[in-house]
């Protein structure tokens, strides 16, 4: 639907009651024409003069963060976020705990690095599984998850 601009409002105010119906029909036809053009992807810039410039898709296809990380690399903010998550664990794996000649601090650092690597691997695997799940459900529309 088109908006009422200053010229249209003043023009509508000056219309006599005898020609009001004709003016309303013209306005409706113009609004329908504009909405059809916009639905077809044709933009109308500057007082409803068609410019025939395609309107960009309002929601461009986005890729997931982990697809970006796989292709480009890990941004610093995500690296720090995952490191913080990895440090939340205060337990040691048995193979790291059994190292007798290594200090507790070094053991914790090894465990945190292992946790970090596990978080990254799990996220990558999760993205792959999500793609496989979407492909399965799109190929089998009669099946639902729950």
Tab-separated table of N, CA and C in Angstrom:
chain	number	residue	atom	x	y	z
A	1	UNK	N	0.852	-1.170	0.000
A	1	UNK	CA	0.000	0.000	0.000
A	1	UNK	C	0.897	1.232	0.000
A	2	UNK	N	0.492	2.228	-0.726
A	2	UNK	CA	1.285	3.444	-0.852
A	2	UNK	C	0.952	4.412	0.279
A	3	UNK	N	1.909	5.236	0.641
A	3	UNK	CA	1.676	6.225	1.687
A	3	UNK	C	1.146	7.508	1.063
A	4	UNK	N	0.482	8.297	1.864
A	4	UNK	CA	-0.063	9.573	1.380
A	4	UNK	C	1.008	10.632	1.572
A	5	UNK	N	1.446	11.216	0.452
A	5	UNK	CA	2.426	12.289	0.560
A	5	UNK	C	1.702	13.632	0.574
A	6	UNK	N	2.424	14.707	0.701
A	6	UNK	CA	1.844	16.043	0.842
A	6	UNK	C	1.011	16.425	-0.374
A	7	UNK	N	1.526	16.176	-1.570
A	7	UNK	CA	0.797	16.555	-2.785
A	7	UNK	C	-0.511	15.787	-2.918
A	8	UNK	N	-0.452	14.490	-2.617
A	8	UNK	CA	-1.664	13.674	-2.737
A	8	UNK	C	-2.716	14.132	-1.727
A	9	UNK	N	-2.303	14.464	-0.507
A	9	UNK	CA	-3.258	14.889	0.514
A	9	UNK	C	-3.938	16.188	0.121
A	10	UNK	N	-3.157	17.167	-0.340
A	10	UNK	CA	-3.746	18.449	-0.740
A	10	UNK	C	-4.627	18.289	-1.978
A	11	UNK	N	-4.224	17.392	-2.873
A	11	UNK	CA	-5.049	17.140	-4.046
A	11	UNK	C	-6.350	16.463	-3.678
A	12	UNK	N	-6.313	15.544	-2.710
A	12	UNK	CA	-7.529	14.849	-2.286
A	12	UNK	C	-8.461	15.796	-1.545
A	13	UNK	N	-7.903	16.764	-0.826
A	13	UNK	CA	-8.732	17.716	-0.093
A	13	UNK	C	-9.468	18.656	-1.037
A	14	UNK	N	-8.909	18.910	-2.215
A	14	UNK	CA	-9.526	19.845	-3.158
A	14	UNK	C	-10.566	19.182	-4.062
A	15	UNK	N	-10.683	17.874	-4.021
A	15	UNK	CA	-11.628	17.164	-4.901
A	15	UNK	C	-13.061	17.408	-4.428
A	16	UNK	N	-13.917	17.671	-5.378
A	16	UNK	CA	-15.330	17.879	-5.037
A	16	UNK	C	-15.986	16.527	-4.765
A	17	UNK	N	-17.095	16.500	-4.082
A	17	UNK	CA	-17.780	15.234	-3.781
A	17	UNK	C	-18.198	14.481	-5.037
A	18	UNK	N	-18.398	15.176	-6.139
A	18	UNK	CA	-18.832	14.514	-7.371
A	18	UNK	C	-17.720	13.675	-7.987
A	19	UNK	N	-16.497	14.106	-7.857
A	19	UNK	CA	-15.383	13.364	-8.456
A	19	UNK	C	-14.593	12.550	-7.430
A	20	UNK	N	-15.069	12.504	-6.208
A	20	UNK	CA	-14.354	11.791	-5.151
A	20	UNK	C	-14.286	10.299	-5.442
A	21	UNK	N	-15.375	9.720	-5.945
A	21	UNK	CA	-15.387	8.288	-6.221
A	21	UNK	C	-14.373	7.951	-7.316
A	22	UNK	N	-14.337	8.743	-8.374
A	22	UNK	CA	-13.400	8.504	-9.465
A	22	UNK	C	-11.953	8.626	-8.977
A	23	UNK	N	-11.693	9.624	-8.156
A	23	UNK	CA	-10.346	9.806	-7.624
A	23	UNK	C	-9.958	8.640	-6.712
A	24	UNK	N	-10.908	8.134	-5.927
A	24	UNK	CA	-10.631	7.004	-5.039
A	24	UNK	C	-10.320	5.752	-5.849
A	25	UNK	N	-11.078	5.527	-6.931
A	25	UNK	CA	-10.817	4.368	-7.787
A	25	UNK	C	-9.433	4.461	-8.431
A	26	UNK	N	-9.062	5.663	-8.883
A	26	UNK	CA	-7.741	5.862	-9.472
A	26	UNK	C	-6.635	5.584	-8.453
A	27	UNK	N	-6.842	6.073	-7.236
A	27	UNK	CA	-5.843	5.862	-6.181
A	27	UNK	C	-5.708	4.379	-5.855
A	28	UNK	N	-6.826	3.662	-5.822
A	28	UNK	CA	-6.786	2.221	-5.535
A	28	UNK	C	-6.070	1.468	-6.657
A	29	UNK	N	-6.364	1.834	-7.913
A	29	UNK	CA	-5.692	1.186	-9.039
A	29	UNK	C	-4.185	1.422	-8.976
A	30	UNK	N	-3.784	2.630	-8.638
A	30	UNK	CA	-2.358	2.956	-8.530
A	30	UNK	C	-1.708	2.171	-7.395
A	31	UNK	N	-2.414	2.069	-6.267
A	31	UNK	CA	-1.870	1.320	-5.132
A	31	UNK	C	-1.731	-0.160	-5.479
A	32	UNK	N	-2.712	-0.722	-6.184
A	32	UNK	CA	-2.638	-2.124	-6.594
A	32	UNK	C	-1.488	-2.324	-7.570
A	33	UNK	N	-1.320	-1.401	-8.510
A	33	UNK	CA	-0.232	-1.501	-9.479
A	33	UNK	C	1.130	-1.469	-8.774
A	34	UNK	N	1.267	-0.574	-7.818
A	34	UNK	CA	2.531	-0.464	-7.085
A	34	UNK	C	2.794	-1.724	-6.272
A	35	UNK	N	1.763	-2.239	-5.603
A	35	UNK	CA	1.967	-3.445	-4.794
A	35	UNK	C	2.298	-4.643	-5.685
A	36	UNK	N	1.716	-4.703	-6.896
A	36	UNK	CA	2.058	-5.782	-7.817
A	36	UNK	C	3.507	-5.661	-8.289
A	37	UNK	N	3.953	-4.434	-8.510
A	37	UNK	CA	5.334	-4.228	-8.930
A	37	UNK	C	6.293	-4.628	-7.815
A	38	UNK	N	5.960	-4.259	-6.588
A	38	UNK	CA	6.833	-4.610	-5.469
A	38	UNK	C	6.836	-6.110	-5.246
A	39	UNK	N	5.690	-6.761	-5.450
A	39	UNK	CA	5.628	-8.213	-5.300
A	39	UNK	C	6.461	-8.907	-6.376
A	40	UNK	N	6.565	-8.279	-7.540
A	40	UNK	CA	7.363	-8.845	-8.633
A	40	UNK	C	8.841	-8.533	-8.473
A	41	UNK	N	9.207	-7.776	-7.444
A	41	UNK	CA	10.610	-7.458	-7.210
A	41	UNK	C	11.057	-6.184	-7.879
A	42	UNK	N	10.113	-5.370	-8.330
A	42	UNK	CA	10.454	-4.107	-8.962
A	42	UNK	C	10.244	-3.013	-7.933
A	43	UNK	N	11.269	-2.231	-7.683
A	43	UNK	CA	11.187	-1.183	-6.683
A	43	UNK	C	10.607	0.081	-7.290
A	44	UNK	N	9.894	0.827	-6.480
A	44	UNK	CA	9.344	2.106	-6.931
A	44	UNK	C	9.931	3.197	-6.059
A	45	UNK	N	10.953	3.850	-6.575
A	45	UNK	CA	11.565	4.952	-5.869
A	45	UNK	C	10.948	6.244	-6.387
A	46	UNK	N	10.931	7.265	-5.617
A	46	UNK	CA	10.576	8.625	-6.022
A	46	UNK	C	9.171	8.737	-6.601
A	47	UNK	N	8.197	8.912	-5.763
A	47	UNK	CA	6.806	9.204	-6.135
A	47	UNK	C	6.217	8.206	-7.127
A	48	UNK	N	6.375	6.963	-6.872
A	48	UNK	CA	5.765	5.856	-7.605
A	48	UNK	C	6.111	5.811	-9.090
A	49	UNK	N	7.242	6.353	-9.479
A	49	UNK	CA	7.729	6.173	-10.843
A	49	UNK	C	8.565	4.902	-10.825
A	50	UNK	N	8.189	3.912	-11.605
A	50	UNK	CA	8.935	2.645	-11.519
A	50	UNK	C	10.360	2.809	-11.999
A	51	UNK	N	11.288	2.346	-11.201
A	51	UNK	CA	12.703	2.440	-11.574
A	51	UNK	C	13.215	1.115	-12.105
A	52	UNK	N	12.451	0.043	-11.945
A	52	UNK	CA	12.804	-1.293	-12.396
A	52	UNK	C	14.138	-1.770	-11.834
A	53	UNK	N	14.408	-1.334	-10.611
A	53	UNK	CA	15.574	-1.811	-9.879
A	53	UNK	C	15.086	-2.942	-8.988
A	54	UNK	N	15.641	-4.143	-9.109
A	54	UNK	CA	15.155	-5.240	-8.277
A	54	UNK	C	15.378	-4.945	-6.794
A	55	UNK	N	14.380	-5.269	-6.003
A	55	UNK	CA	14.464	-5.091	-4.557
A	55	UNK	C	15.296	-6.238	-4.005
A	56	UNK	N	16.326	-5.949	-3.193
A	56	UNK	CA	17.136	-7.038	-2.649
A	56	UNK	C	16.317	-7.889	-1.687
A	57	UNK	N	16.682	-9.148	-1.585
A	57	UNK	CA	16.008	-10.068	-0.680
A	57	UNK	C	16.175	-9.553	0.742
A	58	UNK	N	15.065	-9.386	1.496
A	58	UNK	CA	15.188	-8.823	2.845
A	58	UNK	C	15.981	-9.727	3.798
A	59	UNK	N	15.955	-11.018	3.584
A	59	UNK	CA	16.701	-11.940	4.433
A	59	UNK	C	17.674	-12.734	3.570
A	60	UNK	N	18.876	-12.200	3.343
A	60	UNK	CA	19.821	-12.965	2.535
A	60	UNK	C	20.173	-14.272	3.243
A	61	UNK	N	20.512	-15.265	2.454
A	61	UNK	CA	20.855	-16.547	3.052
A	61	UNK	C	22.126	-16.387	3.876
A	62	UNK	N	22.044	-16.816	5.107
A	62	UNK	CA	23.188	-16.689	6.003
A	62	UNK	C	23.780	-18.055	6.247
A	63	UNK	N	25.074	-18.062	6.510
A	63	UNK	CA	25.710	-19.315	6.867
A	63	UNK	C	26.002	-19.302	8.346
A	64	UNK	N	26.133	-20.467	8.892
A	64	UNK	CA	26.375	-20.603	10.310
A	64	UNK	C	27.762	-20.142	10.711
A	65	UNK	N	27.910	-19.817	11.976
A	65	UNK	CA	29.200	-19.358	12.488
A	65	UNK	C	30.268	-20.418	12.284
A	66	UNK	N	29.931	-21.684	12.511
A	66	UNK	CA	30.943	-22.727	12.407
A	66	UNK	C	31.319	-23.010	10.965
A	67	UNK	N	30.413	-22.747	10.016
A	67	UNK	CA	30.794	-22.821	8.599
A	67	UNK	C	31.803	-21.721	8.283
A	68	UNK	N	31.553	-20.535	8.824
A	68	UNK	CA	32.483	-19.418	8.638
A	68	UNK	C	33.839	-19.749	9.258
A	69	UNK	N	33.811	-20.297	10.474
A	69	UNK	CA	35.060	-20.636	11.168
A	69	UNK	C	35.825	-21.699	10.386
A	70	UNK	N	35.108	-22.679	9.844
A	70	UNK	CA	35.768	-23.725	9.064
A	70	UNK	C	36.431	-23.141	7.818
A	71	UNK	N	35.764	-22.184	7.151
A	71	UNK	CA	36.283	-21.622	5.905
A	71	UNK	C	37.338	-20.541	6.131
A	72	UNK	N	37.106	-19.646	7.082
A	72	UNK	CA	37.950	-18.465	7.250
A	72	UNK	C	38.900	-18.584	8.437
A	73	UNK	N	38.424	-19.146	9.512
A	73	UNK	CA	39.235	-19.235	10.720
A	73	UNK	C	38.454	-18.693	11.911
A	74	UNK	N	38.969	-18.937	13.090
A	74	UNK	CA	38.289	-18.561	14.326
A	74	UNK	C	38.546	-17.098	14.661
A	75	UNK	N	37.463	-16.310	14.833
A	75	UNK	CA	37.664	-14.928	15.290
A	75	UNK	C	38.189	-14.909	16.727
A	76	UNK	N	38.884	-13.857	17.081
A	76	UNK	CA	39.477	-13.760	18.421
A	76	UNK	C	38.427	-13.837	19.520
A	77	UNK	N	37.281	-13.181	19.323
A	77	UNK	CA	36.259	-13.167	20.379
A	77	UNK	C	35.707	-14.566	20.626
A	78	UNK	N	35.566	-15.386	19.574
A	78	UNK	CA	35.062	-16.745	19.753
A	78	UNK	C	36.130	-17.625	20.383
A	79	UNK	N	37.374	-17.393	20.005
A	79	UNK	CA	38.483	-18.139	20.604
A	79	UNK	C	38.523	-17.905	22.116
A	80	UNK	N	38.413	-16.653	22.529
A	80	UNK	CA	38.416	-16.325	23.961
A	80	UNK	C	37.194	-16.907	24.674
A	81	UNK	N	36.052	-16.898	24.003
A	81	UNK	CA	34.827	-17.455	24.591
A	81	UNK	C	34.975	-18.958	24.827
A	82	UNK	N	35.522	-19.661	23.854
A	82	UNK	CA	35.713	-21.102	24.011
A	82	UNK	C	36.783	-21.421	25.047
A	83	UNK	N	37.828	-20.603	25.111
A	83	UNK	CA	38.859	-20.808	26.145
A	83	UNK	C	38.245	-20.657	27.541
A	84	UNK	N	37.377	-19.661	27.702
A	84	UNK	CA	36.714	-19.465	29.001
A	84	UNK	C	35.819	-20.660	29.328
A	85	UNK	N	35.112	-21.178	28.335
A	85	UNK	CA	34.280	-22.365	28.565
A	85	UNK	C	35.138	-23.571	28.940
A	86	UNK	N	36.278	-23.717	28.292
A	86	UNK	CA	37.152	-24.854	28.567
A	86	UNK	C	37.711	-24.798	29.986
A	87	UNK	N	37.924	-23.591	30.520
A	87	UNK	CA	38.492	-23.446	31.865
A	87	UNK	C	37.472	-23.653	32.985
A	88	UNK	N	36.224	-23.824	32.637
A	88	UNK	CA	35.206	-24.033	33.679
A	88	UNK	C	35.316	-25.403	34.330
A	89	UNK	N	35.924	-26.343	33.645
A	89	UNK	CA	36.085	-27.685	34.192
A	89	UNK	C	37.224	-27.692	35.215
A	90	UNK	N	36.966	-28.250	36.378
A	90	UNK	CA	37.992	-28.313	37.429
A	90	UNK	C	38.430	-29.754	37.695
A	91	UNK	N	38.132	-30.646	36.763
A	91	UNK	CA	38.548	-32.039	36.938
A	91	UNK	C	39.588	-32.389	35.893
A	92	UNK	N	40.391	-33.377	36.194
A	92	UNK	CA	41.434	-33.837	35.274
A	92	UNK	C	41.059	-35.210	34.738
A	93	UNK	N	41.375	-35.429	33.465
A	93	UNK	CA	41.214	-36.765	32.898
A	93	UNK	C	42.243	-37.681	33.572
A	94	UNK	N	41.925	-38.967	33.703
A	94	UNK	CA	42.847	-39.872	34.407
A	94	UNK	C	44.246	-39.933	33.798
A	95	UNK	N	44.352	-39.878	32.475
A	95	UNK	CA	45.688	-39.970	31.878
A	95	UNK	C	46.524	-38.734	32.177
A	96	UNK	N	45.903	-37.567	32.292
A	96	UNK	CA	46.645	-36.355	32.653
A	96	UNK	C	46.962	-36.365	34.144
A	97	UNK	N	46.008	-36.792	34.966
A	97	UNK	CA	46.220	-36.829	36.418
A	97	UNK	C	47.335	-37.802	36.805
A	98	UNK	N	47.550	-38.849	36.013
A	98	UNK	CA	48.560	-39.862	36.353
A	98	UNK	C	49.986	-39.410	36.064
A	99	UNK	N	50.162	-38.291	35.412
A	99	UNK	CA	51.521	-37.805	35.116
A	99	UNK	C	52.169	-37.320	36.412
A	100	UNK	N	53.212	-38.008	36.848
A	100	UNK	CA	53.810	-37.716	38.147
A	100	UNK	C	54.837	-36.603	38.095
A	101	UNK	N	55.481	-36.403	36.977
A	101	UNK	CA	56.554	-35.411	36.925
A	101	UNK	C	56.071	-34.047	36.425
A	102	UNK	N	54.763	-33.854	36.336
A	102	UNK	CA	54.191	-32.613	35.820
A	102	UNK	C	53.463	-31.900	36.957
A	103	UNK	N	53.648	-30.591	37.036
A	103	UNK	CA	52.990	-29.825	38.106
A	103	UNK	C	51.472	-29.772	37.879
A	104	UNK	N	50.763	-29.439	38.944
A	104	UNK	CA	49.299	-29.341	38.854
A	104	UNK	C	48.895	-28.242	37.876
A	105	UNK	N	49.609	-27.157	37.888
A	105	UNK	CA	49.299	-26.053	36.962
A	105	UNK	C	49.453	-26.492	35.511
A	106	UNK	N	50.509	-27.221	35.207
A	106	UNK	CA	50.729	-27.719	33.843
A	106	UNK	C	49.649	-28.735	33.462
A	107	UNK	N	49.262	-29.569	34.438
A	107	UNK	CA	48.189	-30.530	34.181
A	107	UNK	C	46.870	-29.815	33.865
A	108	UNK	N	46.584	-28.763	34.623
A	108	UNK	CA	45.343	-28.005	34.374
A	108	UNK	C	45.382	-27.355	32.988
A	109	UNK	N	46.533	-26.804	32.615
A	109	UNK	CA	46.666	-26.204	31.287
A	109	UNK	C	46.451	-27.236	30.183
A	110	UNK	N	47.024	-28.451	30.370
A	110	UNK	CA	46.811	-29.520	29.388
A	110	UNK	C	45.336	-29.898	29.301
A	111	UNK	N	44.686	-29.988	30.476
A	111	UNK	CA	43.271	-30.350	30.495
A	111	UNK	C	42.424	-29.269	29.821
A	112	UNK	N	42.721	-28.017	30.075
A	112	UNK	CA	41.959	-26.923	29.460
A	112	UNK	C	42.145	-26.895	27.949
A	113	UNK	N	43.366	-27.176	27.495
A	113	UNK	CA	43.609	-27.231	26.046
A	113	UNK	C	42.834	-28.397	25.425
A	114	UNK	N	42.818	-29.527	26.113
A	114	UNK	CA	42.051	-30.676	25.628
A	114	UNK	C	40.555	-30.341	25.594
A	115	UNK	N	40.065	-29.659	26.627
A	115	UNK	CA	38.651	-29.259	26.657
A	115	UNK	C	38.320	-28.309	25.500
A	116	UNK	N	39.240	-27.390	25.226
A	116	UNK	CA	39.047	-26.444	24.126
A	116	UNK	C	38.954	-27.193	22.796
A	117	UNK	N	39.901	-28.099	22.558
A	117	UNK	CA	39.883	-28.878	21.319
A	117	UNK	C	38.604	-29.703	21.209
A	118	UNK	N	38.144	-30.230	22.332
A	118	UNK	CA	36.911	-31.020	22.345
A	118	UNK	C	35.696	-30.132	22.006
A	119	UNK	N	35.654	-28.912	22.539
A	119	UNK	CA	34.549	-27.996	22.229
A	119	UNK	C	34.499	-27.645	20.745
A	120	UNK	N	35.648	-27.385	20.161
A	120	UNK	CA	35.706	-27.041	18.737
A	120	UNK	C	35.266	-28.231	17.890
A	121	UNK	N	35.781	-29.413	18.203
A	121	UNK	CA	35.418	-30.613	17.443
A	121	UNK	C	33.932	-30.912	17.580
A	122	UNK	N	33.412	-30.763	18.770
A	122	UNK	CA	31.983	-31.035	19.005
A	122	UNK	C	31.105	-30.057	18.216
A	123	UNK	N	31.479	-28.799	18.176
A	123	UNK	CA	30.700	-27.814	17.434
A	123	UNK	C	30.726	-28.112	15.935
A	124	UNK	N	31.881	-28.486	15.408
A	124	UNK	CA	31.978	-28.833	13.983
A	124	UNK	C	31.135	-30.066	13.667
A	125	UNK	N	31.213	-31.073	14.541
A	125	UNK	CA	30.410	-32.278	14.340
A	125	UNK	C	28.919	-31.968	14.437
A	126	UNK	N	28.568	-31.084	15.328
A	126	UNK	CA	27.165	-30.709	15.507
A	126	UNK	C	26.617	-30.042	14.246
A	127	UNK	N	27.410	-29.185	13.612
A	127	UNK	CA	26.969	-28.543	12.368
A	127	UNK	C	26.762	-29.586	11.271
A	128	UNK	N	27.672	-30.545	11.181
A	128	UNK	CA	27.544	-31.595	10.178
A	128	UNK	C	26.301	-32.435	10.433
A	129	UNK	N	26.060	-32.768	11.688
A	129	UNK	CA	24.880	-33.569	12.040
A	129	UNK	C	23.590	-32.788	11.767
A	130	UNK	N	23.602	-31.509	12.024
A	130	UNK	CA	22.420	-30.678	11.773
A	130	UNK	C	22.095	-30.642	10.279
A	131	UNK	N	23.125	-30.538	9.430
A	131	UNK	CA	22.905	-30.562	7.979
A	131	UNK	C	22.326	-31.907	7.546
A	132	UNK	N	22.868	-32.991	8.087
A	132	UNK	CA	22.361	-34.321	7.744
A	132	UNK	C	20.921	-34.483	8.213
A	133	UNK	N	20.602	-33.947	9.388
A	133	UNK	CA	19.244	-34.044	9.918
A	133	UNK	C	18.270	-33.262	9.043
A	134	UNK	N	18.649	-32.032	8.649
A	134	UNK	CA	17.781	-31.238	7.772
A	134	UNK	C	17.546	-31.927	6.440
A	135	UNK	N	18.608	-32.515	5.888
A	135	UNK	CA	18.473	-33.221	4.606
A	135	UNK	C	17.543	-34.426	4.762
A	136	UNK	N	17.643	-35.150	5.869
A	136	UNK	CA	16.780	-36.300	6.093
A	136	UNK	C	15.314	-35.883	6.192
A	137	UNK	N	15.040	-34.850	7.002
A	137	UNK	CA	13.650	-34.449	7.192
A	137	UNK	C	13.063	-33.778	5.949
A	138	UNK	N	13.891	-33.093	5.149
A	138	UNK	CA	13.357	-32.522	3.912
A	138	UNK	C	13.088	-33.625	2.891
A	139	UNK	N	13.857	-34.702	2.936
A	139	UNK	CA	13.635	-35.833	2.035
A	139	UNK	C	12.525	-36.751	2.487
A	140	UNK	N	12.156	-36.679	3.767
A	140	UNK	CA	11.093	-37.516	4.333
A	140	UNK	C	10.083	-36.634	5.062
A	141	UNK	N	9.214	-35.958	4.322
A	141	UNK	CA	8.291	-35.013	4.968
A	141	UNK	C	7.250	-35.698	5.854
A	142	UNK	N	7.075	-37.017	5.722
A	142	UNK	CA	6.089	-37.712	6.552
A	142	UNK	C	6.639	-38.103	7.908
A	143	UNK	N	7.926	-37.821	8.173
A	143	UNK	CA	8.567	-38.151	9.447
A	143	UNK	C	8.830	-36.874	10.212
A	144	UNK	N	8.524	-36.888	11.517
A	144	UNK	CA	8.858	-35.732	12.349
A	144	UNK	C	9.705	-36.202	13.516
A	145	UNK	N	10.422	-35.250	14.100
A	145	UNK	CA	11.455	-35.599	15.076
A	145	UNK	C	10.896	-36.085	16.401
A	146	UNK	N	9.828	-35.490	16.879
A	146	UNK	CA	9.340	-35.846	18.216
A	146	UNK	C	8.028	-36.557	18.157
